[in-house]
Coordinates of C-alpha atoms in Angstrom, one line a residue:
X1 CA -19.6 -2.1 2.0
X2 CA -20.9 0.1 -2.1
X3 CA -19.1 -1.1 -4.9
X4 CA -18.0 -0.3 -8.6
X5 CA -17.8 -3.0 -11.6
X6 CA -15.0 -2.3 -13.2
X7 CA -14.6 -2.8 -17.6
X8 CA -13.2 -6.6 -17.1
X9 CA -16.7 -7.3 -15.0
X10 CA -15.4 -7.0 -11.3
X11 CA -17.0 -5.5 -8.4
X12 CA -14.5 -3.3 -6.3
X13 CA -15.7 -3.1 -3.3
X14 CA -14.7 0.5 -1.5
X15 CA -15.0 2.8 1.2
X16 CA -16.3 6.6 1.2
X17 CA -16.8 7.8 4.7
X18 CA -16.9 11.7 4.9
X19 CA -18.1 14.7 3.3
X20 CA -14.4 17.0 3.5
X21 CA -11.6 17.4 0.9
X22 CA -10.5 13.7 -0.4
X23 CA -7.9 11.6 1.1
X24 CA -7.5 8.3 -1.3
X25 CA -5.8 5.3 0.7
X26 CA -4.3 2.5 -0.8
X27 CA -3.7 -0.7 0.3
X28 CA -0.6 -2.8 0.5
X29 CA -0.6 -6.4 0.4
X30 CA -1.8 -9.3 1.0
X31 CA -4.3 -6.9 3.0
X32 CA -7.8 -5.3 2.6
X33 CA -9.2 -2.1 2.8
X34 CA -9.6 -3.0 6.4
X35 CA -5.8 -2.3 7.7
X36 CA -5.8 1.9 7.0
X37 CA -8.9 1.3 10.3
X38 CA -6.4 3.6 12.4
X39 CA -6.1 6.5 8.9
X40 CA -10.3 5.8 7.9
X41 CA -11.1 7.0 11.7
X42 CA -8.6 10.0 12.4
X43 CA -8.9 11.2 9.3
X44 CA -12.7 11.5 9.0
X45 CA -13.3 13.0 12.8
X46 CA -10.2 15.7 11.0
X47 CA -13.7 16.3 9.3
X48 CA -11.9 15.0 5.6
X49 CA -13.0 12.6 3.1
X50 CA -12.1 9.3 3.3
X51 CA -12.0 6.9 0.2
X52 CA -10.5 3.5 0.6
X53 CA -10.4 0.3 -1.8
X54 CA -10.1 -3.2 -1.9
X55 CA -7.9 -3.8 -4.4
X56 CA -8.6 -6.9 -6.9
X57 CA -8.2 -10.3 -5.5
X58 CA -7.8 -8.9 -2.2
X59 CA -11.0 -8.4 0.7
X60 CA -14.1 -8.3 -0.3
X61 CA -13.9 -7.6 -4.5
X62 CA -14.0 -10.1 -7.4
X63 CA -11.9 -13.1 -6.7
X64 CA -10.2 -13.3 -10.6
X65 CA -7.7 -15.0 -12.0
X66 CA -6.5 -12.4 -13.9
X67 CA -4.8 -9.1 -14.0
X68 CA -2.8 -9.5 -11.0
X69 CA -0.4 -6.2 -12.3
X70 CA -0.7 -2.7 -12.0
X71 CA -1.4 -2.0 -14.8
X72 CA -4.6 -3.0 -14.3
X73 CA -4.4 -2.0 -10.2
X74 CA -4.4 1.8 -11.2
X75 CA -6.6 1.2 -13.6
X76 CA -8.8 0.0 -11.0
X77 CA -8.1 2.8 -8.8
X78 CA -9.3 5.2 -11.4
X79 CA -12.6 4.0 -11.7
X80 CA -12.9 4.4 -8.0
X81 CA -12.0 8.1 -8.1
X82 CA -13.8 9.0 -11.8
X83 CA -16.6 7.0 -10.5
X84 CA -16.7 9.4 -7.3
X85 CA -15.9 12.7 -8.7
X86 CA -13.2 13.2 -5.5
X87 CA -10.8 16.2 -6.5
X88 CA -8.0 17.5 -4.6
X89 CA -7.6 14.4 -3.6
X90 CA -4.2 13.3 -1.5
X91 CA -3.4 10.1 -2.8
X92 CA -1.8 7.8 -0.1
X93 CA -0.3 4.4 -1.2
X94 CA 1.2 1.7 1.6
X95 CA 3.8 -0.6 0.5
X96 CA 2.4 -2.3 -3.0
X97 CA -0.3 0.2 -2.6
X98 CA 2.3 3.2 -3.5
X99 CA 3.6 1.4 -6.3
X100 CA -0.2 2.1 -7.0
X101 CA -0.1 5.5 -6.1
X102 CA 2.3 5.8 -7.9
X103 CA 1.2 4.7 -11.2
X104 CA -1.7 6.0 -10.8
X105 CA -0.6 9.5 -10.9
X106 CA 1.3 8.9 -13.7
X107 CA -0.4 6.2 -15.9
X108 CA -4.0 8.3 -15.6
X109 CA -3.0 12.3 -15.2
X110 CA -2.6 14.4 -11.9
X111 CA -6.1 16.4 -12.9
X112 CA -7.4 15.2 -9.4
X113 CA -4.9 15.0 -7.2
X114 CA -3.3 17.8 -4.9
X115 CA -0.7 16.1 -2.9
X116 CA 0.6 11.9 -2.7
X117 CA 1.8 10.4 0.4
X118 CA 4.4 7.0 -0.3
X119 CA 4.7 5.1 3.7
X120 CA 7.3 2.3 3.7
X121 CA 6.2 1.9 -0.1
X122 CA 7.8 -0.2 -3.1
X123 CA 8.7 1.8 -5.8
X124 CA 10.9 2.4 -7.9
X125 CA 12.0 -1.5 -8.0
X126 CA 12.5 -4.0 -5.0
X127 CA 13.8 -7.2 -7.7
X128 CA 17.5 -7.1 -8.3
X129 CA 18.9 -6.8 -11.4
X130 CA 22.3 -5.0 -13.9
X131 CA 20.5 -1.9 -13.8
X132 CA 18.9 -2.0 -9.7
X133 CA 22.0 -4.0 -8.0
X134 CA 20.8 -3.4 -4.8
X135 CA 17.5 -4.6 -4.8
X136 CA 16.7 -8.8 -3.4
X137 CA 17.2 -11.6 -5.4
X138 CA 14.7 -13.5 -7.3
X139 CA 14.9 -15.9 -5.4
X140 CA 13.2 -14.1 -2.4
X141 CA 10.3 -13.6 -4.5
X142 CA 10.3 -17.6 -5.5
X143 CA 10.7 -18.7 -1.9
X144 CA 7.1 -16.3 -0.9
X145 CA 5.7 -17.8 -3.5
X146 CA 6.7 -21.2 -2.7
X147 CA 5.6 -20.2 0.5
X148 CA 1.9 -19.1 0.3
X149 CA 1.8 -22.3 -2.4
X150 CA 2.7 -24.4 0.0
X151 CA 0.1 -23.7 2.9
X152 CA -1.3 -19.5 2.5
X153 CA -1.8 -19.4 6.0
X154 CA 1.2 -20.5 8.1
X155 CA 2.8 -18.5 5.8
X156 CA 0.7 -15.6 6.4
X157 CA 0.8 -16.5 10.4
X158 CA 4.5 -16.0 10.3
X159 CA 5.1 -13.1 8.6
X160 CA 2.6 -10.6 10.3
X161 CA 4.4 -12.1 13.8
X162 CA 8.0 -11.9 12.4
X163 CA 9.3 -9.7 10.2
X164 CA 6.3 -7.1 9.3
X165 CA 5.6 -5.8 11.9
X166 CA 9.5 -6.2 13.7
X167 CA 7.9 -8.0 16.6
X168 CA 11.2 -10.4 15.7
X169 CA 13.3 -7.7 17.0
X170 CA 14.4 -8.3 20.5
X171 CA 12.3 -6.1 23.4
X172 CA 9.8 -5.7 20.6
X173 CA 6.2 -6.2 22.1
X174 CA 4.4 -9.2 20.9
X175 CA 0.8 -8.8 20.1
X176 CA -1.5 -11.4 19.1
X177 CA -4.4 -8.8 18.1
X178 CA -2.9 -7.4 15.8
X179 CA -1.2 -10.3 13.9
X180 CA -4.6 -12.1 14.0
X181 CA -6.0 -9.1 12.2
X182 CA -3.4 -9.1 9.5
X183 CA -4.2 -12.6 9.1
X184 CA -7.4 -12.0 8.9
X185 CA -7.4 -9.8 5.8
X186 CA -4.5 -11.8 4.6
X187 CA -7.4 -15.2 4.8
X188 CA -10.2 -13.2 2.6
X189 CA -8.1 -12.6 -0.7
X190 CA -7.9 -14.8 -2.8
X191 CA -4.5 -17.1 -3.3
X192 CA -4.3 -16.7 -7.3
X193 CA -4.3 -13.0 -6.5
X194 CA -1.8 -12.4 -3.8
X195 CA 0.6 -14.9 -5.9
X196 CA 0.6 -13.0 -9.1
X197 CA 1.4 -9.7 -6.6
X198 CA 3.7 -10.9 -5.5
X199 CA 5.8 -10.3 -8.7
X200 CA 3.4 -6.7 -9.2
X201 CA 5.0 -5.3 -6.5
X202 CA 8.0 -7.1 -6.8
X203 CA 9.1 -6.9 -10.3
X204 CA 7.5 -4.2 -11.5
X205 CA 9.9 -0.7 -12.2
X206 CA 8.4 2.8 -10.5
X207 CA 11.0 4.5 -12.1
X208 CA 10.1 6.7 -14.8
X209 CA 5.8 7.2 -13.3
X210 CA 8.3 9.0 -10.0
X211 CA 9.7 11.0 -12.7
X212 CA 6.7 12.3 -13.6
X213 CA 4.9 12.8 -11.0
X214 CA 4.8 16.6 -10.6
X215 CA 2.2 17.3 -7.3
X216 CA 4.0 17.6 -3.7
X217 CA 4.7 13.9 -2.1
X218 CA 5.8 12.8 1.2
X219 CA 8.0 10.1 1.3
X220 CA 7.4 8.3 5.2
X221 CA 10.0 4.6 5.4
X222 CA 11.3 3.3 8.9
X223 CA 14.7 2.5 8.3
X224 CA 14.2 -0.9 10.1
X225 CA 11.8 -2.4 7.6
X226 CA 12.5 -5.9 6.9
X227 CA 10.5 -6.1 4.1
X228 CA 10.5 -3.2 2.0
X229 CA 14.4 -2.1 3.1
X230 CA 14.9 1.6 2.5
X231 CA 18.3 1.4 1.5
X232 CA 16.9 0.7 -2.3
X233 CA 12.9 2.0 -1.4
X234 CA 12.3 5.1 0.4
X235 CA 15.9 6.5 -0.4
X236 CA 16.1 5.9 -4.4
X237 CA 12.2 7.4 -4.5
X238 CA 12.8 10.5 -2.3
X239 CA 15.1 11.6 -5.2
X240 CA 12.9 10.6 -8.7
X241 CA 10.5 12.3 -7.5
X242 CA 11.1 16.0 -8.5
X243 CA 8.8 17.2 -5.9
X244 CA 9.6 14.8 -3.6
X245 CA 10.1 15.4 0.5
X246 CA 11.8 12.1 3.0
X247 CA 11.0 11.8 6.2
X248 CA 12.8 8.7 8.2
X249 CA 11.6 6.6 10.6
X250 CA 14.4 5.5 13.0
X251 CA 13.0 2.1 14.4
X252 CA 10.0 1.7 12.9
X253 CA 9.4 -1.5 10.6
X254 CA 7.2 -2.0 8.0
X255 CA 3.9 -2.4 9.4
X256 CA 4.5 1.3 11.2
X257 CA 0.7 2.7 9.8
X258 CA -0.6 0.4 12.9
X259 CA 2.4 -0.1 14.9
X260 CA 3.0 3.2 14.8
X261 CA -0.3 5.0 13.6
X262 CA -0.5 8.4 16.8
X263 CA 3.3 9.4 14.8
X264 CA 2.2 8.7 11.1
X265 CA -1.4 9.9 11.4
X266 CA 0.1 13.3 12.8
X267 CA 2.6 13.7 10.6
X268 CA 0.6 13.0 6.9
X269 CA -1.8 15.3 9.0
X270 CA 0.8 18.2 8.7
X271 CA 1.9 17.3 5.1
X272 CA -1.9 17.5 4.6
X273 CA -2.3 20.7 5.7
X274 CA 0.7 22.5 4.7

């Protein structure tokens, strides 16, 4: 994989395939650009240029002990986009990557963007506060950090085998290979990056970011998302976005870009071409 060097000296590795209109994919915590395989291959075969980077501390990028916050995530994304001189691009973010996309567009402007899609994304704010009473208690995220610090391998396995893909739901068929691939990607990255990343995705308030984004944004969310509950995420984000469109998927889990790739890809393609 090629890489760029950030202003603070880190290597950010990325994939850049094809030569058509660019689609930039931003992955979720604690994964890597590999999580977008079903989308990268599909849109490449549809004639698009597909770009996906490993976030700092994740995948093959530098395992630094600092900068694991949304400002740095957005700046690293901007460095890749500027290096490749991408224009008229569609930015697609899943989970934490949705926050990264929103913060990038608000922080670095929309001159290079035509559209965006937020898939099971964390905005506007996950943690419960006085201004966000419907959020999850901070103790939930403290517990995630504690489990990660105690035994990251066990924690990642349990998360992927349970709520992330909805495999804990009655009647849902378990897929060992999907769980193995999630665990593989997580263990490639840095424990420090992932530990700090829990704070980044849960405590960053994207409310102001969303109100600044004027390009069309498709908000896609499953109503059985156990990781980022829909009521305090997509339902609010779609109202804050000046040009937002909400699409709710009955029964779909948080990891729907993988388990429900054919549906997600078709709807993304329709949105991009519309």
